[in-house]
Short mmCIF file of C-alpha atoms in Angstrom, two decimals:
data_model
loop_
_atom_site.label_atom_id
_atom_site.label_comp_id
_atom_site.label_asym_id
_atom_site.label_seq_id
_atom_site.Cartn_x
_atom_site.Cartn_y
_atom_site.Cartn_z
CA MET A 1 -26.96 59.61 6.94
CA ALA A 2 -25.57 60.75 3.54
CA VAL A 3 -23.76 63.97 3.65
CA ASN A 4 -25.62 66.55 1.30
CA LEU A 5 -26.89 63.83 -1.01
CA LYS A 6 -30.26 63.39 -2.33
CA THR A 7 -32.05 60.53 -4.15
CA PRO A 8 -31.89 61.53 -7.99
CA ASN A 9 -35.27 62.53 -9.48
CA PRO A 10 -36.46 59.74 -12.00
CA ALA A 11 -37.46 62.51 -14.38
CA ASP A 12 -33.90 63.98 -14.48
CA LEU A 13 -32.37 60.66 -15.62
CA LEU A 14 -32.41 60.77 -19.29
CA PRO A 15 -32.66 57.65 -21.52
CA VAL A 16 -29.65 57.00 -23.62
CA PRO A 17 -30.64 56.03 -27.05
CA GLY A 18 -29.42 52.42 -27.56
CA VAL A 19 -29.58 51.37 -24.01
CA ARG A 20 -32.56 49.49 -22.29
CA LEU A 21 -32.35 48.42 -18.43
CA GLY A 22 -34.42 45.78 -16.59
CA VAL A 23 -34.45 44.93 -12.93
CA ALA A 24 -35.73 41.87 -10.91
CA GLN A 25 -36.25 40.44 -7.55
CA ALA A 26 -34.18 37.35 -7.71
CA GLY A 27 -33.81 36.74 -3.93
CA ILE A 28 -30.02 36.32 -4.21
CA ARG A 29 -29.70 37.20 -0.46
CA LYS A 30 -32.81 38.83 0.63
CA ALA A 31 -36.61 38.30 -0.33
CA ASN A 32 -38.57 41.02 -1.97
CA HIS A 33 -35.50 42.96 -2.87
CA TYR A 34 -34.48 44.04 -6.32
CA ASP A 35 -31.06 42.57 -6.52
CA LEU A 36 -30.82 41.81 -10.36
CA THR A 37 -30.40 44.16 -13.37
CA VAL A 38 -29.89 43.55 -17.16
CA ILE A 39 -28.74 46.20 -19.42
CA GLU A 40 -29.10 45.66 -23.15
CA LEU A 41 -26.99 47.59 -25.61
CA SER A 42 -27.88 48.17 -29.47
CA PRO A 43 -25.67 46.57 -32.14
CA GLY A 44 -22.42 48.42 -32.80
CA SER A 45 -22.02 49.83 -29.18
CA ARG A 46 -18.48 50.45 -27.93
CA VAL A 47 -17.72 49.57 -24.38
CA ALA A 48 -14.51 50.29 -22.15
CA GLY A 49 -13.78 49.29 -18.76
CA VAL A 50 -11.44 49.71 -15.76
CA PHE A 51 -11.21 46.99 -12.87
CA THR A 52 -9.96 46.29 -9.47
CA ARG A 53 -6.30 45.80 -8.91
CA ASN A 54 -6.93 43.46 -6.07
CA ARG A 55 -5.30 40.28 -6.79
CA PHE A 56 -8.00 38.23 -5.30
CA CYS A 57 -10.25 39.75 -8.04
CA ALA A 58 -13.86 38.17 -8.16
CA ALA A 59 -14.88 35.57 -10.92
CA PRO A 60 -16.98 38.15 -12.73
CA VAL A 61 -14.17 40.66 -13.03
CA THR A 62 -11.97 37.85 -14.73
CA VAL A 63 -14.66 37.08 -17.10
CA CYS A 64 -15.40 40.83 -17.95
CA ARG A 65 -11.77 41.47 -18.74
CA LYS A 66 -11.73 38.43 -21.29
CA HIS A 67 -15.11 39.37 -22.84
CA LEU A 68 -14.03 43.10 -23.26
CA GLN A 69 -11.08 41.82 -25.37
CA ASN A 70 -13.41 40.12 -27.57
CA GLY A 71 -15.40 43.35 -28.14
CA ASN A 72 -18.85 43.70 -29.66
CA ILE A 73 -20.59 43.70 -26.08
CA ARG A 74 -24.44 43.62 -26.16
CA ALA A 75 -25.44 43.15 -22.58
CA LEU A 76 -24.36 43.71 -18.98
CA VAL A 77 -25.93 41.60 -15.89
CA ILE A 78 -25.43 42.74 -12.27
CA ASN A 79 -26.37 41.10 -9.18
CA THR A 80 -26.07 42.37 -5.45
CA GLY A 81 -26.08 40.54 -2.40
CA ASN A 82 -23.34 38.06 -3.40
CA ALA A 83 -19.84 39.06 -4.72
CA ASN A 84 -18.93 35.70 -6.32
CA ALA A 85 -15.54 36.28 -4.90
CA GLY A 86 -13.25 33.78 -3.43
CA THR A 87 -15.41 31.08 -4.93
CA GLY A 88 -12.48 29.62 -6.95
CA GLU A 89 -13.32 27.45 -10.28
CA GLN A 90 -17.03 27.31 -9.19
CA GLY A 91 -17.40 30.92 -9.25
CA LEU A 92 -15.93 31.19 -12.68
CA SER A 93 -18.40 28.40 -13.86
CA ASP A 94 -21.12 30.15 -12.37
CA THR A 95 -20.33 33.53 -14.04
CA ARG A 96 -20.00 31.80 -17.45
CA ALA A 97 -23.28 29.98 -16.97
CA THR A 98 -24.98 33.48 -15.95
CA CYS A 99 -23.53 34.98 -19.17
CA LYS A 100 -24.80 31.87 -21.24
CA ALA A 101 -28.16 32.07 -19.78
CA LEU A 102 -28.68 35.76 -20.60
CA ALA A 103 -27.23 35.42 -23.89
CA GLY A 104 -29.69 32.68 -24.73
CA ILE A 105 -32.65 34.97 -23.65
CA LEU A 106 -31.51 37.78 -25.79
CA GLY A 107 -30.31 35.96 -28.81
CA ILE A 108 -26.63 36.81 -28.54
CA ASP A 109 -23.31 34.99 -27.89
CA ALA A 110 -22.22 34.39 -24.11
CA ASP A 111 -18.89 36.36 -24.78
CA GLN A 112 -21.06 39.50 -25.54
CA VAL A 113 -22.23 39.65 -21.99
CA LEU A 114 -20.33 41.40 -19.24
CA PRO A 115 -21.19 40.16 -15.77
CA PHE A 116 -20.91 42.04 -12.33
CA SER A 117 -21.53 40.98 -8.80
CA THR A 118 -21.33 42.82 -5.58
CA GLY A 119 -22.14 41.76 -1.98
CA VAL A 120 -20.65 38.99 0.45
CA ILE A 121 -17.36 37.51 -0.37
CA LEU A 122 -16.28 33.96 -0.08
CA GLU A 123 -19.92 32.61 -0.56
CA PRO A 124 -21.16 30.58 -3.90
CA LEU A 125 -23.84 32.37 -6.01
CA PRO A 126 -27.39 31.02 -5.45
CA MET A 127 -27.53 30.19 -9.13
CA GLU A 128 -30.98 28.76 -9.25
CA ARG A 129 -32.50 31.87 -7.94
CA LEU A 130 -30.17 34.05 -10.18
CA LEU A 131 -30.92 32.20 -13.33
CA ALA A 132 -34.59 32.13 -12.66
CA GLY A 133 -34.49 35.99 -12.28
CA LEU A 134 -33.02 36.63 -15.66
CA PRO A 135 -36.09 36.34 -17.68
CA HIS A 136 -38.07 38.73 -15.44
CA ALA A 137 -35.27 41.38 -15.65
CA VAL A 138 -35.25 41.00 -19.56
CA ALA A 139 -39.09 41.27 -19.60
CA ASP A 140 -38.65 44.67 -17.75
CA LEU A 141 -36.20 46.19 -20.29
CA ARG A 142 -37.05 49.66 -20.73
CA THR A 143 -35.13 52.83 -21.85
CA ASP A 144 -36.41 54.98 -18.77
CA SER A 145 -35.28 52.57 -15.99
CA TRP A 146 -31.96 54.03 -14.88
CA PHE A 147 -33.64 55.05 -11.58
CA ASP A 148 -34.95 51.76 -10.84
CA ALA A 149 -31.51 50.15 -11.79
CA ALA A 150 -29.65 52.62 -9.66
CA HIS A 151 -31.64 51.14 -6.63
CA ALA A 152 -31.38 47.62 -7.79
CA ILE A 153 -27.47 47.75 -7.55
CA MET A 154 -27.19 49.12 -4.12
CA THR A 155 -25.83 47.05 -1.20
CA THR A 156 -25.18 48.99 2.11
CA ASP A 157 -25.84 52.35 0.10
CA THR A 158 -28.47 54.46 1.79
CA LEU A 159 -29.47 56.33 -1.39
CA ALA A 160 -29.28 55.58 -5.16
CA LYS A 161 -26.54 57.34 -7.09
CA ALA A 162 -27.31 58.54 -10.73
CA VAL A 163 -26.52 61.47 -12.96
CA SER A 164 -27.46 62.62 -16.22
CA GLU A 165 -26.67 65.58 -18.75
CA GLN A 166 -26.73 66.60 -22.30
CA ILE A 167 -24.04 68.33 -24.40
CA ALA A 168 -23.91 69.72 -27.89
CA LEU A 169 -21.27 67.93 -30.06
CA GLY A 170 -20.82 68.38 -33.94
CA GLY A 171 -24.33 69.90 -34.26
CA LYS A 172 -25.81 66.85 -32.43
CA THR A 173 -27.35 66.45 -28.85
CA ILE A 174 -25.23 63.91 -26.78
CA THR A 175 -27.03 62.30 -23.82
CA ILE A 176 -24.99 60.91 -20.87
CA THR A 177 -26.50 59.13 -18.05
CA GLY A 178 -24.60 57.04 -15.51
CA MET A 179 -25.15 55.33 -12.04
CA SER A 180 -22.86 53.78 -9.44
CA LYS A 181 -23.11 51.98 -6.00
CA GLY A 182 -20.64 51.95 -2.99
CA ALA A 183 -20.53 52.97 0.44
CA GLY A 184 -17.85 50.97 2.38
CA MET A 185 -14.65 48.99 1.47
CA ILE A 186 -13.78 52.15 -0.71
CA ARG A 187 -10.30 52.72 -1.66
CA PRO A 188 -8.84 53.69 -5.09
CA ASN A 189 -7.54 51.06 -7.59
CA MET A 190 -10.46 50.88 -7.46
CA ALA A 191 -13.03 51.30 -4.72
CA THR A 192 -15.65 48.75 -3.72
CA MET A 193 -17.99 50.18 -6.26
CA LEU A 194 -19.73 49.52 -9.45
CA GLY A 195 -19.89 52.52 -11.87
CA PHE A 196 -21.70 52.66 -15.39
CA ILE A 197 -21.82 55.45 -17.72
CA ALA A 198 -23.55 55.45 -21.18
CA CYS A 199 -23.53 57.95 -23.89
CA ASP A 200 -24.96 57.94 -27.44
CA ALA A 201 -21.85 59.65 -28.90
CA ALA A 202 -20.13 57.94 -31.84
CA ILE A 203 -16.46 57.37 -30.85
CA SER A 204 -13.47 55.03 -31.83
CA GLN A 205 -12.79 52.20 -29.39
CA SER A 206 -9.37 53.44 -28.54
CA LEU A 207 -10.44 57.03 -27.80
CA LEU A 208 -13.15 55.57 -25.68
CA GLU A 209 -10.82 53.55 -23.74
CA ALA A 210 -8.50 56.60 -23.21
CA ILE A 211 -11.35 58.56 -21.90
CA THR A 212 -12.43 55.91 -19.57
CA LEU A 213 -8.80 55.80 -17.97
CA GLU A 214 -8.90 59.58 -17.81
CA ALA A 215 -12.20 59.79 -16.13
CA THR A 216 -11.16 56.89 -13.51
CA ASP A 217 -8.10 58.59 -12.56
CA ALA A 218 -10.09 61.99 -11.80
CA SER A 219 -12.91 60.24 -10.15
CA PHE A 220 -13.28 56.80 -8.62
CA ASN A 221 -9.42 56.76 -8.27
CA SER A 222 -9.43 59.87 -6.16
CA ILE A 223 -11.83 58.85 -3.27
CA THR A 224 -11.40 56.82 -0.14
CA VAL A 225 -13.81 55.86 2.69
CA ASP A 226 -11.85 53.02 4.66
CA GLY A 227 -8.81 52.29 2.61
CA ASP A 228 -10.06 48.86 1.66
CA THR A 229 -9.59 47.83 -2.06
CA SER A 230 -12.33 45.55 -3.01
CA THR A 231 -12.39 42.22 -5.09
CA ASN A 232 -15.06 43.53 -7.52
CA ASP A 233 -14.69 47.15 -8.48
CA SER A 234 -15.64 47.89 -11.96
CA PHE A 235 -16.15 50.97 -14.02
CA ILE A 236 -17.61 50.74 -17.36
CA VAL A 237 -18.27 53.35 -20.14
CA ILE A 238 -20.55 52.92 -23.03
CA ALA A 239 -20.98 54.61 -26.21
CA THR A 240 -24.04 53.50 -28.40
CA GLY A 241 -23.06 55.79 -31.45
CA GLN A 242 -26.85 56.51 -31.73
CA ALA A 243 -26.53 60.49 -31.63
CA GLY A 244 -25.67 60.62 -35.31
CA ASN A 245 -22.45 62.72 -34.95
CA ALA A 246 -19.44 61.98 -36.97
CA GLU A 247 -17.33 59.31 -35.34
CA ILE A 248 -14.90 60.94 -33.01
CA ILE A 249 -11.32 59.69 -33.70
CA ASP A 250 -9.01 62.64 -32.72
CA ALA A 251 -8.08 62.79 -29.00
CA ALA A 252 -7.01 66.52 -29.79
CA SER A 253 -10.11 67.52 -31.17
CA ASP A 254 -12.61 69.90 -29.61
CA GLU A 255 -15.17 67.04 -29.69
CA ALA A 256 -13.05 64.69 -27.96
CA ARG A 257 -12.07 67.13 -25.26
CA ALA A 258 -15.78 68.20 -24.68
CA LEU A 259 -16.90 64.46 -24.44
CA ALA A 260 -13.97 63.58 -22.14
CA HIS A 261 -14.80 66.57 -19.96
CA ALA A 262 -18.46 65.59 -19.79
CA ILE A 263 -17.81 61.93 -19.05
CA THR A 264 -15.25 62.64 -16.50
CA SER A 265 -17.68 65.40 -14.77
CA ALA A 266 -20.18 62.69 -14.49
CA ALA A 267 -17.75 60.18 -12.98
CA ILE A 268 -16.59 62.70 -10.51
CA ARG A 269 -20.24 63.28 -9.55
CA LEU A 270 -20.87 59.71 -9.00
CA ALA A 271 -17.57 59.00 -7.14
CA GLN A 272 -18.25 62.06 -4.73
CA SER A 273 -21.78 60.51 -4.23
CA ILE A 274 -20.28 57.21 -2.94
CA VAL A 275 -18.01 59.20 -0.49
CA ARG A 276 -20.99 61.35 0.58
CA ASP A 277 -22.77 57.99 1.39
CA GLY A 278 -19.96 56.45 2.99
CA GLU A 279 -20.91 54.05 5.76
CA GLY A 280 -21.90 56.04 8.69
CA ALA A 281 -20.41 59.27 7.17
CA THR A 282 -21.24 62.60 8.88
CA LYS A 283 -18.54 64.72 7.09
CA PHE A 284 -17.65 65.16 3.45
CA MET A 285 -13.92 66.13 3.09
CA SER A 286 -11.71 67.45 0.33
CA VAL A 287 -8.05 66.85 0.73
CA ALA A 288 -6.35 69.43 -1.61
CA VAL A 289 -2.57 69.11 -1.90
CA GLU A 290 -0.52 71.68 -3.84
CA GLY A 291 3.10 72.60 -4.35
CA GLY A 292 4.28 69.29 -5.11
CA THR A 293 7.02 68.16 -7.55
CA THR A 294 4.63 65.64 -9.12
CA ARG A 295 0.85 64.81 -9.00
CA GLU A 296 1.78 61.35 -7.73
CA GLU A 297 3.76 62.94 -4.69
CA CYS A 298 0.58 65.25 -3.86
CA ARG A 299 -1.64 62.03 -4.02
CA LEU A 300 0.71 60.37 -1.37
CA VAL A 301 0.14 63.17 1.01
CA ALA A 302 -3.39 63.56 0.19
CA TYR A 303 -4.15 59.72 0.72
CA ALA A 304 -2.04 59.47 3.92
CA ILE A 305 -4.27 62.29 5.42
CA ALA A 306 -7.63 60.85 3.90
CA HIS A 307 -6.74 57.21 5.07
CA SER A 308 -5.80 58.15 8.70
CA PRO A 309 -8.46 56.75 11.09
CA LEU A 310 -7.07 59.25 13.72
CA VAL A 311 -7.58 62.06 11.27
CA LYS A 312 -11.02 60.70 10.29
CA THR A 313 -12.21 60.24 13.89
CA ALA A 314 -10.94 63.61 14.92
CA PHE A 315 -13.23 65.13 12.02
CA PHE A 316 -16.25 63.17 13.24
CA ALA A 317 -15.93 64.50 16.71
CA SER A 318 -15.06 68.11 15.28
CA ASP A 319 -12.08 68.11 17.47
CA PRO A 320 -9.30 70.28 15.96
CA ASN A 321 -6.62 67.71 17.01
CA LEU A 322 -4.88 68.83 13.77
CA GLY A 323 -1.40 67.55 14.72
CA ARG A 324 -2.58 64.31 13.36
CA ILE A 325 -2.87 65.86 9.85
CA LEU A 326 0.81 66.72 10.21
CA ALA A 327 1.66 63.39 11.35
CA ALA A 328 -0.05 61.77 8.42
CA ILE A 329 1.94 64.19 5.99
CA GLY A 330 5.21 63.20 7.92
CA TYR A 331 4.77 59.50 7.07
CA ALA A 332 3.33 59.86 3.54
CA GLY A 333 6.79 58.82 2.19
CA ILE A 334 8.40 62.12 0.92
CA ASP A 335 12.02 61.51 2.26
CA ASP A 336 13.26 65.09 1.46
CA LEU A 337 10.24 67.01 2.56
CA ASP A 338 11.07 70.54 4.10
CA VAL A 339 8.53 70.70 6.81
CA GLU A 340 9.70 74.21 7.66
CA ARG A 341 8.34 75.45 4.15
CA LEU A 342 5.05 73.41 4.49
CA ARG A 343 1.65 75.00 5.41
CA VAL A 344 -1.69 73.72 6.03
CA TRP A 345 -5.18 75.23 6.14
CA LEU A 346 -8.41 73.92 7.39
CA GLY A 347 -11.69 75.32 5.73
CA ASN A 348 -15.44 74.98 4.96
CA PRO A 349 -17.46 76.88 2.46
CA GLU A 350 -17.66 79.83 4.69
CA GLU A 351 -14.17 80.39 6.07
CA GLU A 352 -10.65 79.01 6.15
CA THR A 353 -7.80 79.17 8.64
CA LEU A 354 -4.15 78.58 8.71
CA VAL A 355 -3.31 75.62 10.98
CA ALA A 356 0.49 75.03 10.38
CA GLU A 357 3.63 76.81 9.06
CA HIS A 358 7.23 77.08 9.78
CA GLY A 359 7.28 73.30 11.12
CA GLY A 360 4.61 73.67 13.68
CA ARG A 361 1.41 75.51 14.83
CA ALA A 362 0.48 78.74 13.08
CA ALA A 363 0.89 81.56 15.38
CA GLY A 364 -2.69 82.77 14.58
CA PHE A 365 -4.28 79.45 14.89
CA ILE A 366 -7.05 79.33 17.50
CA GLU A 367 -8.65 75.95 18.56
CA GLU A 368 -12.13 77.59 18.78
CA THR A 369 -11.93 78.50 15.33
CA GLY A 370 -10.85 74.96 14.24
CA ALA A 371 -13.74 73.47 16.16
CA ARG A 372 -16.25 75.91 14.62
CA ILE A 373 -15.12 75.20 11.13
CA MET A 374 -15.19 71.35 11.81
CA LYS A 375 -18.71 71.52 12.78
CA HIS A 376 -19.77 71.88 9.11
CA ALA A 377 -20.65 68.85 6.92
CA GLU A 378 -18.40 69.98 3.99
CA LEU A 379 -14.83 70.39 4.92
CA THR A 380 -11.36 71.05 3.20
CA VAL A 381 -7.99 70.26 4.28
CA ARG A 382 -5.48 72.16 2.10
CA VAL A 383 -1.76 71.60 1.99
CA ASP A 384 1.21 73.51 0.29
CA LEU A 385 4.23 71.40 0.15
CA ALA A 386 6.11 74.24 -1.26
CA ARG A 387 8.38 72.37 -3.55
CA GLY A 388 6.79 72.48 -7.21
CA GLN A 389 3.75 73.07 -9.34
CA ALA A 390 1.88 69.93 -9.09
CA LYS A 391 -1.40 69.47 -7.27
CA ALA A 392 -4.00 66.81 -6.56
CA THR A 393 -7.32 66.36 -4.62
CA VAL A 394 -8.73 63.43 -2.85
CA TRP A 395 -12.33 63.17 -1.48
CA THR A 396 -13.08 61.17 1.66
CA CYS A 397 -15.37 61.24 4.84
CA ASP A 398 -15.10 60.93 8.47
CA LEU A 399 -15.21 57.76 10.51
CA SER A 400 -18.02 57.35 12.95
CA TYR A 401 -19.64 54.86 15.27
CA ASP A 402 -22.12 53.81 12.83
CA TYR A 403 -19.29 52.46 10.26
CA VAL A 404 -18.44 49.87 12.94
CA LYS A 405 -21.91 48.98 13.59
CA ILE A 406 -22.68 48.68 9.74
CA ASN A 407 -19.68 46.46 8.87
CA ALA A 408 -20.28 44.40 12.13
CA ASP A 409 -23.73 43.55 11.02
CA TYR A 410 -23.00 43.32 7.25
CA ARG A 411 -24.02 39.59 6.91
CA SER A 412 -27.03 39.91 9.14
#
């Protein structure tokens, strides 16, 4: 039931020079299901990453962080069906064993492998099946497997999520292709998601890390489905340096800004795809807050609205019970907010109506108009705090009956 989201066309997903991907059916949780992915990187590739802030982070997140510090990453391994979280020392041991096994097949060192897992928490990895699947994934390595890999990393997703584009940079063509997975347990810092973007640009490690943080803040840290921060969230950006451009080292250069814009744009498209495919979602909602003293203040208000189950269920029902939005704004945490100056609009791609002003219902607001607007699949809540120049946007979805069904039956 994804909202205005389509399966990517395999022909539109461009190979990134220096990246090969392979998938396999390891039977980690379900038989006859592609659930293991290997990504091989050319020597000299640079890799940056951002991970969950959940203190109960999964074993692969812990190992990833350590391996990234060592640098010189040559491969990624991703399993679905099992999160390897809440598994203690055994989970760490299993993750290290996975890295060692893949490294042995590829002829690299174990600390050159980044591991990722997603799926059920508090269950041990079925190591015999996972390790047996690695040679098959390696044998499948191809440059044109982004479409297959995007499907292999899915869990409760209904559609694969992948994007691709090319830009001109320093007289060279730069290819950017990425994929993500996620549909539930989605909240920033980060969401229950995995995201991978690769490009063939030559760029310094420090600048790649800065661009990764910038892209994360504008994309995966600006979405929410249900307010739950997962144990396994990871976002990785890869630059293979195969495009032949002069290495980008100056953050203020036109080349750096162009590459940052392209990577951020790809990340936003992937992040929005996760929201559009939110578990049971029927509406895609943009919550845009302006007129704040700081961006973080605007995000406080946006997330208060986007996280509210009362707001989200009203949108599912197309019920203009929009006092729920005012209530969320009121408890967002701005102690000196002047509600007399605040204004709220409700809109869709075709129209927008003023809902609240002067501390209450707008004189011209008609519930029939609100209900008509809310029947659309694409909706916007716009809030003007009238206290500054800052602004921020958060993307979310409604909360439907199917969300409860999907998560009640998640392990079955």
